Short mmCIF file of N, CA, C and O in Angstrom, two decimals:
data_model
loop_
_atom_site.label_atom_id
_atom_site.label_comp_id
_atom_site.label_asym_id
_atom_site.label_seq_id
_atom_site.Cartn_x
_atom_site.Cartn_y
_atom_site.Cartn_z
N UNK A 1 2.73 4.97 -14.60
CA UNK A 1 2.03 5.31 -13.88
C UNK A 1 2.29 6.40 -12.84
O UNK A 1 2.55 6.47 -12.33
N UNK A 2 1.99 8.04 -12.84
CA UNK A 2 1.94 9.47 -11.99
C UNK A 2 1.29 8.66 -10.55
O UNK A 2 0.04 7.44 -10.34
N UNK A 3 2.27 9.39 -9.64
CA UNK A 3 1.16 8.48 -7.68
C UNK A 3 0.06 9.69 -8.77
O UNK A 3 -1.35 8.91 -7.75
N UNK A 4 -0.25 10.36 -8.85
CA UNK A 4 -1.93 11.26 -9.08
C UNK A 4 -2.57 10.12 -9.61
O UNK A 4 -3.51 9.83 -9.52
N UNK A 5 -2.26 9.44 -10.38
CA UNK A 5 -2.83 9.00 -11.16
C UNK A 5 -3.37 7.55 -10.83
O UNK A 5 -4.57 7.07 -10.95
N UNK A 6 -2.21 7.36 -9.88
CA UNK A 6 -2.88 6.24 -9.28
C UNK A 6 -3.53 6.11 -7.77
O UNK A 6 -5.33 5.40 -7.76
N UNK A 7 -3.79 7.28 -7.16
CA UNK A 7 -4.43 8.05 -6.26
C UNK A 7 -5.83 7.92 -7.07
O UNK A 7 -7.18 7.60 -6.89
N UNK A 8 -5.68 8.30 -8.15
CA UNK A 8 -7.79 8.72 -9.25
C UNK A 8 -8.06 7.58 -9.19
O UNK A 8 -9.23 7.27 -9.06
N UNK A 9 -7.34 6.53 -8.84
CA UNK A 9 -8.03 5.44 -8.87
C UNK A 9 -8.35 4.22 -8.10
O UNK A 9 -9.64 3.85 -8.62
N UNK A 10 -8.14 4.63 -7.16
CA UNK A 10 -8.60 4.27 -5.64
C UNK A 10 -9.71 4.80 -4.80
O UNK A 10 -10.57 4.72 -4.71
N UNK A 11 -9.89 6.50 -5.76
CA UNK A 11 -10.68 7.25 -5.78
C UNK A 11 -12.08 6.53 -6.44
O UNK A 11 -13.33 6.92 -6.01
N UNK A 12 -12.06 6.22 -7.36
CA UNK A 12 -12.63 6.25 -8.59
C UNK A 12 -13.42 4.56 -8.07
O UNK A 12 -14.50 5.06 -8.48
N UNK A 13 -12.92 3.51 -7.60
CA UNK A 13 -12.71 2.34 -6.95
C UNK A 13 -13.77 2.01 -5.69
O UNK A 13 -14.69 2.41 -5.51
N UNK A 14 -13.74 3.56 -4.81
CA UNK A 14 -14.47 4.00 -3.21
C UNK A 14 -15.42 4.57 -3.93
O UNK A 14 -16.70 4.77 -3.48
N UNK A 15 -15.31 5.37 -4.88
CA UNK A 15 -16.23 6.16 -5.13
C UNK A 15 -17.55 5.52 -5.99
O UNK A 15 -18.92 5.26 -5.75
N UNK A 16 -16.94 4.13 -6.79
CA UNK A 16 -17.94 2.83 -6.54
C UNK A 16 -18.63 2.48 -5.45
O UNK A 16 -19.79 2.42 -6.30
N UNK A 17 -18.05 1.77 -4.85
CA UNK A 17 -18.82 0.92 -4.10
C UNK A 17 -19.26 2.19 -3.26
O UNK A 17 -20.11 1.48 -2.43
N UNK A 18 -19.56 3.21 -3.03
CA UNK A 18 -20.72 3.72 -2.10
C UNK A 18 -21.74 4.85 -2.77
O UNK A 18 -22.24 4.24 -2.36
N UNK A 19 -21.69 3.98 -4.30
CA UNK A 19 -23.37 4.26 -4.62
C UNK A 19 -23.69 2.99 -5.10
O UNK A 19 -24.45 2.79 -4.49
N UNK A 20 -23.21 2.09 -4.92
CA UNK A 20 -23.04 0.30 -4.37
C UNK A 20 -24.46 0.54 -3.22
O UNK A 20 -25.59 -0.24 -3.09
N UNK A 21 -23.35 0.93 -2.33
CA UNK A 21 -23.99 0.52 -1.11
C UNK A 21 -25.14 1.40 -0.92
O UNK A 21 -25.90 0.91 -0.29
N UNK A 22 -25.26 2.74 -1.39
CA UNK A 22 -26.41 3.92 -1.53
C UNK A 22 -27.20 3.30 -1.88
O UNK A 22 -28.83 3.41 -2.20
N UNK A 23 -26.96 2.85 -3.46
CA UNK A 23 -28.13 2.21 -4.12
C UNK A 23 -28.85 0.25 -2.85
O UNK A 23 -30.44 0.50 -3.48
N UNK A 24 -28.01 0.04 -2.95
CA UNK A 24 -28.85 -1.24 -2.20
C UNK A 24 -29.81 -0.57 -1.08
O UNK A 24 -30.46 -1.14 -0.77
N UNK A 25 -29.71 0.50 0.11
CA UNK A 25 -29.70 0.45 0.91
C UNK A 25 -31.56 1.83 -0.10
O UNK A 25 -32.98 1.04 0.67
N UNK A 26 -31.35 2.31 -1.17
CA UNK A 26 -32.87 2.32 -1.93
C UNK A 26 -33.49 1.70 -2.83
O UNK A 26 -34.77 1.03 -2.05
N UNK A 27 -33.02 0.77 -3.05
CA UNK A 27 -33.15 -0.81 -3.55
C UNK A 27 -34.61 -1.59 -2.95
O UNK A 27 -34.98 -2.34 -2.17
N UNK A 28 -33.90 -1.58 -1.13
CA UNK A 28 -34.09 -2.07 0.39
C UNK A 28 -35.21 -0.84 0.80
O UNK A 28 -36.85 -1.97 1.18
N UNK A 29 -35.17 0.59 0.44
CA UNK A 29 -36.77 0.92 1.20
C UNK A 29 -37.44 1.34 0.38
O UNK A 29 -39.01 0.60 0.50
N UNK A 30 -37.41 0.97 -0.99
CA UNK A 30 -38.92 0.70 -1.90
C UNK A 30 -39.46 0.00 -1.78
O UNK A 30 -40.22 -0.77 -1.50
N UNK A 31 -38.74 -1.99 -1.63
CA UNK A 31 -39.13 -2.87 -1.78
C UNK A 31 -40.53 -3.58 -0.01
O UNK A 31 -40.75 -3.41 -0.08
N UNK A 32 -39.20 -2.25 0.90
CA UNK A 32 -40.48 -2.46 2.10
C UNK A 32 -40.75 -1.33 2.27
O UNK A 32 -41.32 -1.71 3.39
N UNK A 33 -40.94 -0.43 1.23
CA UNK A 33 -42.33 0.64 1.87
C UNK A 33 -41.35 1.40 2.78
O UNK A 33 -42.13 2.14 3.14
N UNK A 34 -40.38 2.10 2.96
CA UNK A 34 -40.00 2.45 4.02
C UNK A 34 -39.53 3.95 3.62
O UNK A 34 -37.96 3.45 3.43
N UNK A 35 -39.45 4.92 3.69
CA UNK A 35 -39.32 5.91 2.61
C UNK A 35 -37.79 7.62 4.10
O UNK A 35 -37.31 7.53 3.68
N UNK A 36 -38.24 6.38 5.61
CA UNK A 36 -38.01 7.35 6.11
C UNK A 36 -37.24 6.35 7.27
O UNK A 36 -37.85 6.02 7.76
N UNK A 37 -35.92 6.49 7.94
CA UNK A 37 -35.22 5.88 8.66
C UNK A 37 -35.13 3.96 8.16
O UNK A 37 -35.18 4.07 7.82
N UNK A 38 -34.76 3.51 9.37
CA UNK A 38 -35.24 2.12 9.26
C UNK A 38 -36.46 1.43 9.41
O UNK A 38 -36.42 -0.18 8.81
N UNK A 39 -37.13 1.93 10.01
CA UNK A 39 -38.62 1.22 10.11
C UNK A 39 -38.60 0.21 11.11
O UNK A 39 -39.40 -1.17 10.85
N UNK A 40 -37.14 -0.02 12.29
CA UNK A 40 -37.22 -1.43 12.82
C UNK A 40 -36.67 -2.63 11.22
O UNK A 40 -37.13 -3.52 12.25
N UNK A 41 -36.69 -2.21 10.29
CA UNK A 41 -36.33 -3.99 9.81
C UNK A 41 -34.60 -3.89 9.56
O UNK A 41 -34.19 -2.63 9.53
N UNK A 42 -34.25 -5.15 10.08
CA UNK A 42 -32.69 -5.75 10.70
C UNK A 42 -32.26 -5.62 9.49
O UNK A 42 -30.49 -4.91 9.25
N UNK A 43 -31.96 -6.04 8.13
CA UNK A 43 -31.57 -6.55 7.13
C UNK A 43 -30.94 -4.69 6.30
O UNK A 43 -30.02 -3.75 5.89
N UNK A 44 -32.36 -3.46 6.21
CA UNK A 44 -31.92 -2.28 5.96
C UNK A 44 -31.63 -1.06 7.01
O UNK A 44 -30.86 -0.47 6.70
N UNK A 45 -31.32 -1.83 8.31
CA UNK A 45 -30.02 -1.11 9.16
C UNK A 45 -28.80 -1.31 8.61
O UNK A 45 -28.32 -0.23 9.18
N UNK A 46 -28.93 -3.30 8.77
CA UNK A 46 -27.05 -3.36 8.10
C UNK A 46 -26.91 -2.32 7.02
O UNK A 46 -25.87 -1.15 7.31
N UNK A 47 -27.53 -2.29 5.72
CA UNK A 47 -28.15 -1.78 4.02
C UNK A 47 -27.23 0.16 5.01
O UNK A 47 -26.29 0.48 4.44
N UNK A 48 -28.00 0.67 5.49
CA UNK A 48 -27.78 1.90 6.19
C UNK A 48 -25.93 2.43 6.65
O UNK A 48 -25.77 3.48 6.45
N UNK A 49 -26.08 1.19 7.53
CA UNK A 49 -24.93 1.33 8.42
C UNK A 49 -23.63 0.98 7.16
O UNK A 49 -23.07 1.56 7.82
N UNK A 50 -23.49 0.52 6.38
CA UNK A 50 -22.50 -0.46 5.31
C UNK A 50 -22.44 1.33 4.80
O UNK A 50 -21.19 1.83 4.67
N UNK A 51 -24.11 1.30 4.25
CA UNK A 51 -23.35 3.16 3.81
C UNK A 51 -22.76 4.29 4.66
O UNK A 51 -21.87 5.26 4.03
N UNK A 52 -23.57 3.98 5.08
CA UNK A 52 -22.53 5.67 6.85
C UNK A 52 -21.51 5.05 6.78
O UNK A 52 -21.23 6.65 6.72
N UNK A 53 -21.08 3.98 6.94
CA UNK A 53 -19.78 4.25 7.78
C UNK A 53 -19.24 3.84 6.43
O UNK A 53 -17.76 5.08 6.74
N UNK A 54 -18.98 3.71 5.49
CA UNK A 54 -18.46 3.47 4.07
C UNK A 54 -18.36 5.88 4.21
O UNK A 54 -17.16 5.93 3.97
N UNK A 55 -19.32 6.21 4.26
CA UNK A 55 -19.21 8.14 3.48
C UNK A 55 -18.43 8.83 4.96
O UNK A 55 -18.01 9.66 4.54
N UNK A 56 -18.29 8.46 6.41
CA UNK A 56 -18.30 8.79 6.62
C UNK A 56 -16.56 8.60 7.23
O UNK A 56 -15.52 9.52 7.39
N UNK A 57 -15.63 6.91 6.65
CA UNK A 57 -14.39 6.92 6.15
C UNK A 57 -13.85 7.70 4.75
O UNK A 57 -12.75 8.39 4.81
N UNK A 58 -13.99 6.79 3.80
CA UNK A 58 -13.97 7.50 2.94
C UNK A 58 -13.20 8.81 2.84
O UNK A 58 -12.50 8.95 1.52
N UNK A 59 -14.07 10.28 2.54
CA UNK A 59 -13.56 11.36 2.08
C UNK A 59 -12.40 10.97 2.97
O UNK A 59 -11.81 12.15 1.88
N UNK A 60 -12.01 11.92 3.47
CA UNK A 60 -10.60 11.93 3.95
C UNK A 60 -9.45 10.95 3.75
O UNK A 60 -8.95 11.82 4.33
N UNK A 61 -10.17 9.87 3.26
CA UNK A 61 -8.68 8.79 3.40
C UNK A 61 -8.59 9.37 2.20
O UNK A 61 -6.96 9.59 1.51
N UNK A 62 -9.33 9.44 1.55
CA UNK A 62 -9.26 9.59 0.21
C UNK A 62 -8.30 11.44 -0.49
O UNK A 62 -7.82 11.49 -1.26
N UNK A 63 -8.84 11.63 0.32
CA UNK A 63 -8.20 13.36 -0.47
C UNK A 63 -6.95 13.30 0.41
O UNK A 63 -6.55 13.89 -0.03
N UNK A 64 -7.06 12.53 2.04
CA UNK A 64 -5.09 12.45 2.36
C UNK A 64 -4.67 11.63 0.87
O UNK A 64 -3.29 11.67 0.16
N UNK A 65 -5.00 11.09 0.41
CA UNK A 65 -4.53 9.73 0.00
C UNK A 65 -3.70 10.90 -1.64
O UNK A 65 -2.75 10.91 -2.07
N UNK A 66 -4.95 11.23 -2.23
CA UNK A 66 -4.38 12.43 -3.25
C UNK A 66 -3.50 13.37 -2.84
O UNK A 66 -2.64 14.15 -3.88
N UNK A 67 -3.35 13.80 -1.78
CA UNK A 67 -2.87 15.33 -0.87
C UNK A 67 -1.97 14.53 -1.03
O UNK A 67 -0.17 15.16 -1.11
N UNK A 68 -0.94 13.39 -0.36
CA UNK A 68 0.58 12.65 -0.26
C UNK A 68 0.25 12.56 -2.16
O UNK A 68 2.02 12.33 -2.61
N UNK A 69 -0.72 11.76 -3.13
CA UNK A 69 0.25 11.81 -4.60
C UNK A 69 1.10 13.22 -4.43
O UNK A 69 1.24 13.17 -5.39
N UNK A 70 0.21 14.27 -4.91
CA UNK A 70 0.55 15.69 -4.89
C UNK A 70 1.71 15.90 -4.78
O UNK A 70 2.93 16.73 -5.22
N UNK A 71 2.15 15.42 -3.59
CA UNK A 71 2.86 16.20 -3.11
C UNK A 71 4.72 14.84 -2.70
O UNK A 71 5.17 15.59 -3.01
N UNK A 72 3.93 14.32 -3.90
CA UNK A 72 5.15 12.77 -4.90
C UNK A 72 5.09 11.74 -4.17
O UNK A 72 6.80 10.90 -4.11
N UNK A 73 3.95 11.63 -3.13
CA UNK A 73 4.58 10.09 -2.33
C UNK A 73 4.57 8.98 -3.49
O UNK A 73 3.93 8.85 -4.74
N UNK A 74 5.35 8.61 -3.69
CA UNK A 74 5.64 6.98 -4.73
C UNK A 74 4.69 6.07 -5.35
O UNK A 74 3.98 6.01 -3.91
N UNK A 75 4.53 6.09 -6.08
CA UNK A 75 2.97 5.62 -7.15
C UNK A 75 2.63 4.21 -6.45
O UNK A 75 2.32 3.99 -5.61
N UNK A 76 4.22 3.39 -5.85
CA UNK A 76 3.89 2.30 -5.45
C UNK A 76 2.65 2.02 -3.70
O UNK A 76 2.06 1.37 -3.27
N UNK A 77 3.89 3.30 -2.84
CA UNK A 77 3.08 3.59 -1.90
C UNK A 77 1.86 4.36 -2.25
O UNK A 77 0.97 3.28 -1.37
N UNK A 78 1.21 4.76 -3.16
CA UNK A 78 -0.43 4.99 -3.84
C UNK A 78 -1.01 3.86 -3.50
O UNK A 78 -2.38 3.48 -2.89
N UNK A 79 -0.79 2.68 -4.19
CA UNK A 79 -0.87 2.00 -4.66
C UNK A 79 -1.18 0.34 -3.30
O UNK A 79 -2.36 -0.24 -2.92
N UNK A 80 -0.52 1.17 -2.58
CA UNK A 80 0.13 0.50 -1.73
C UNK A 80 -1.18 0.68 -0.21
O UNK A 80 -2.64 -0.40 0.76
N UNK A 81 -1.27 2.21 -0.36
CA UNK A 81 -2.33 2.49 1.48
C UNK A 81 -3.32 2.56 -0.03
O UNK A 81 -4.26 1.87 0.57
N UNK A 82 -4.43 2.31 -1.13
CA UNK A 82 -5.07 2.57 -1.91
C UNK A 82 -5.87 1.42 -2.32
O UNK A 82 -6.86 1.04 -1.07
N UNK A 83 -5.20 0.58 -2.13
CA UNK A 83 -6.01 -1.00 -2.43
C UNK A 83 -5.49 -2.17 -1.16
O UNK A 83 -6.58 -2.14 -0.76
N UNK A 84 -5.33 -1.29 0.32
CA UNK A 84 -5.30 -2.37 1.04
C UNK A 84 -6.34 -1.22 2.16
O UNK A 84 -7.84 -1.71 2.46
N UNK A 85 -6.38 0.22 1.44
CA UNK A 85 -7.86 0.65 2.47
C UNK A 85 -9.61 0.37 1.82
O UNK A 85 -10.61 -0.06 1.85
N UNK A 86 -8.25 0.06 -0.33
CA UNK A 86 -10.11 0.26 -0.93
C UNK A 86 -10.83 -2.13 -0.18
O UNK A 86 -12.04 -2.32 -0.06
N UNK A 87 -9.57 -2.56 -0.22
CA UNK A 87 -9.97 -4.35 -0.12
C UNK A 87 -11.27 -4.09 1.33
O UNK A 87 -11.30 -5.09 2.01
N UNK A 88 -10.07 -3.23 1.96
CA UNK A 88 -10.56 -3.54 3.78
C UNK A 88 -12.02 -2.37 3.78
O UNK A 88 -12.96 -3.94 4.61
N UNK A 89 -12.10 -1.45 2.89
CA UNK A 89 -13.53 -1.02 2.79
C UNK A 89 -14.60 -2.28 2.35
O UNK A 89 -15.39 -1.99 2.75
N UNK A 90 -14.49 -2.97 1.54
CA UNK A 90 -14.85 -4.14 0.96
C UNK A 90 -15.27 -5.01 2.51
O UNK A 90 -16.46 -5.38 2.08
N UNK A 91 -14.36 -5.56 2.72
CA UNK A 91 -14.71 -6.60 4.27
C UNK A 91 -15.29 -5.99 4.79
O UNK A 91 -16.27 -6.46 5.36
N UNK A 92 -15.34 -4.46 4.77
CA UNK A 92 -15.94 -3.78 6.14
C UNK A 92 -17.75 -3.57 5.54
O UNK A 92 -18.61 -4.54 6.42
N UNK A 93 -17.68 -3.32 4.51
CA UNK A 93 -19.54 -2.77 4.60
C UNK A 93 -19.50 -4.76 4.09
O UNK A 93 -21.15 -4.87 3.73
N UNK A 94 -19.10 -5.78 3.63
CA UNK A 94 -19.18 -6.67 3.70
C UNK A 94 -19.96 -7.71 4.95
O UNK A 94 -20.83 -8.20 5.50
N UNK A 95 -19.43 -6.89 6.43
CA UNK A 95 -18.65 -7.55 7.02
C UNK A 95 -20.52 -7.51 8.23
O UNK A 95 -21.05 -7.72 9.25
N UNK A 96 -20.99 -5.66 7.87
CA UNK A 96 -21.91 -5.34 7.84
C UNK A 96 -23.26 -5.88 7.85
O UNK A 96 -24.27 -5.84 7.47
N UNK A 97 -23.13 -5.31 5.99
CA UNK A 97 -24.87 -6.62 5.65
C UNK A 97 -24.59 -7.94 5.75
O UNK A 97 -25.84 -7.96 5.59
N UNK A 98 -23.62 -8.60 5.70
CA UNK A 98 -23.85 -10.05 5.81
C UNK A 98 -24.52 -10.51 6.65
O UNK A 98 -25.74 -11.27 6.69
N UNK A 99 -25.03 -10.42 8.08
CA UNK A 99 -23.43 -9.86 8.75
C UNK A 99 -22.91 -11.20 9.06
O UNK A 99 -22.50 -12.01 9.55
N UNK A 100 -21.77 -10.50 9.02
CA UNK A 100 -19.89 -11.22 9.12
C UNK A 100 -18.48 -10.44 9.60
O UNK A 100 -18.45 -9.69 9.26
N UNK A 101 -18.90 -10.54 11.18
CA UNK A 101 -18.18 -10.06 12.24
C UNK A 101 -15.86 -10.93 12.19
O UNK A 101 -15.89 -9.21 11.99
N UNK A 102 -15.89 -11.50 11.18
CA UNK A 102 -14.56 -11.49 11.48
C UNK A 102 -14.76 -10.40 9.93
O UNK A 102 -13.15 -10.62 9.73
N UNK A 103 -15.09 -10.57 9.12
CA UNK A 103 -15.28 -9.74 8.17
C UNK A 103 -15.25 -8.02 8.85
O UNK A 103 -14.24 -7.09 7.91
N UNK A 104 -16.04 -8.53 9.64
CA UNK A 104 -16.15 -7.36 9.60
C UNK A 104 -15.38 -5.71 10.54
O UNK A 104 -13.81 -4.40 10.19
N UNK A 105 -14.81 -7.06 11.30
CA UNK A 105 -13.26 -6.52 12.02
C UNK A 105 -11.71 -6.16 11.57
O UNK A 105 -11.08 -4.59 11.64
N UNK A 106 -11.60 -7.07 10.51
CA UNK A 106 -10.66 -6.73 10.16
C UNK A 106 -11.33 -5.60 8.72
O UNK A 106 -9.75 -4.84 8.73
N UNK A 107 -12.07 -4.57 8.21
CA UNK A 107 -12.36 -4.36 7.01
C UNK A 107 -12.08 -2.55 8.13
O UNK A 107 -11.02 -2.49 8.05
N UNK A 108 -12.65 -2.96 9.51
CA UNK A 108 -12.49 -1.46 10.35
C UNK A 108 -10.51 -1.72 10.79
O UNK A 108 -10.43 -0.69 10.82
N UNK A 109 -9.87 -2.93 11.38
CA UNK A 109 -9.19 -2.59 11.69
C UNK A 109 -8.46 -1.89 10.50
O UNK A 109 -7.21 -1.57 10.60
N UNK A 110 -8.24 -3.13 9.34
CA UNK A 110 -7.10 -2.68 8.51
C UNK A 110 -7.56 -1.32 7.75
O UNK A 110 -6.36 -0.33 7.55
N UNK A 111 -8.83 -0.88 7.87
CA UNK A 111 -9.05 0.76 7.27
C UNK A 111 -8.82 1.64 8.28
O UNK A 111 -7.70 2.06 8.14
N UNK A 112 -8.13 1.48 9.91
CA UNK A 112 -7.63 2.01 10.81
C UNK A 112 -6.35 2.62 10.22
O UNK A 112 -5.82 3.62 10.65
N UNK A 113 -5.55 1.00 10.25
CA UNK A 113 -4.49 0.72 9.93
C UNK A 113 -3.92 1.77 9.18
O UNK A 113 -2.90 2.18 9.07
N UNK A 114 -4.39 1.76 8.06
CA UNK A 114 -3.40 2.39 6.39
C UNK A 114 -4.77 3.39 6.65
O UNK A 114 -3.68 4.18 6.13
N UNK A 115 -5.41 4.38 7.00
CA UNK A 115 -5.49 5.71 7.77
C UNK A 115 -4.51 5.85 8.73
O UNK A 115 -3.31 7.42 8.10
N UNK A 116 -3.90 5.15 9.05
CA UNK A 116 -2.96 6.05 10.41
C UNK A 116 -1.70 6.13 9.47
O UNK A 116 -0.91 7.10 9.65
N UNK A 117 -1.18 4.90 9.24
CA UNK A 117 -0.19 5.16 8.52
C UNK A 117 -0.46 6.46 7.71
O UNK A 117 1.11 6.46 6.89
N UNK A 118 -0.72 6.38 6.33
CA UNK A 118 -1.03 7.24 5.98
C UNK A 118 -1.25 8.63 6.28
O UNK A 118 -0.38 9.53 5.57
N UNK A 119 -2.00 9.05 7.39
CA UNK A 119 -1.47 10.05 7.57
C UNK A 119 0.07 10.30 8.89
O UNK A 119 0.39 11.71 8.36
N UNK A 120 1.28 9.42 9.22
CA UNK A 120 1.58 9.34 9.28
C UNK A 120 3.10 9.59 7.82
O UNK A 120 3.65 11.46 8.25
N UNK A 121 2.61 8.86 7.08
CA UNK A 121 3.23 9.16 5.57
C UNK A 121 2.96 11.50 4.75
O UNK A 121 3.70 11.84 4.65
N UNK A 122 1.95 11.48 5.44
CA UNK A 122 1.83 12.99 4.96
C UNK A 122 2.43 13.57 5.58
O UNK A 122 2.50 15.38 4.64
N UNK A 123 1.98 13.97 6.78
CA UNK A 123 2.53 14.25 8.42
C UNK A 123 3.75 14.53 7.97
O UNK A 123 4.66 16.10 7.82
N UNK A 124 4.88 13.15 7.44
CA UNK A 124 5.87 13.44 7.09
C UNK A 124 7.06 14.27 5.48
O UNK A 124 7.30 15.35 5.53
N UNK A 125 6.10 13.89 4.84
CA UNK A 125 6.08 14.82 3.50
C UNK A 125 5.95 16.30 3.90
O UNK A 125 6.65 17.27 3.30
N UNK A 126 4.31 16.77 4.32
CA UNK A 126 4.10 17.98 4.70
C UNK A 126 5.43 18.90 5.68
O UNK A 126 5.81 20.10 5.18
N UNK A 127 6.40 17.62 5.85
CA UNK A 127 7.62 18.93 6.24
C UNK A 127 9.11 18.56 6.28
O UNK A 127 9.61 19.85 5.86
N UNK A 128 8.71 17.75 4.82
CA UNK A 128 9.98 17.75 3.79
C UNK A 128 9.95 18.56 2.62
O UNK A 128 8.95 18.85 2.55
#
């Protein structure tokens, strides 16, 4: 498997997660009759934030993962970064939606750590 093919797997998985999170917002909006904002509905607020947080963090990470793979990052490293980030995003989404503070903290911490380590790897690849 090439590095780019490995990156494509994580782009696809994270895209699916983003669609699922968006659909959960839409379904609750419809059932609650709230078309804009959250209308003070705590469950809707959690779903909106779970989706929003994913939308805020996924794009740049996935771009960086794809760039690193295109620059020759080893496939095993692409899998390590991609799997870590994807699992962290799942934990974070669960932690915000549930709410489950431990899952949220773990998801956020692992996401940030993975992004920072990928940034270092990408910077190194850019220099070499």
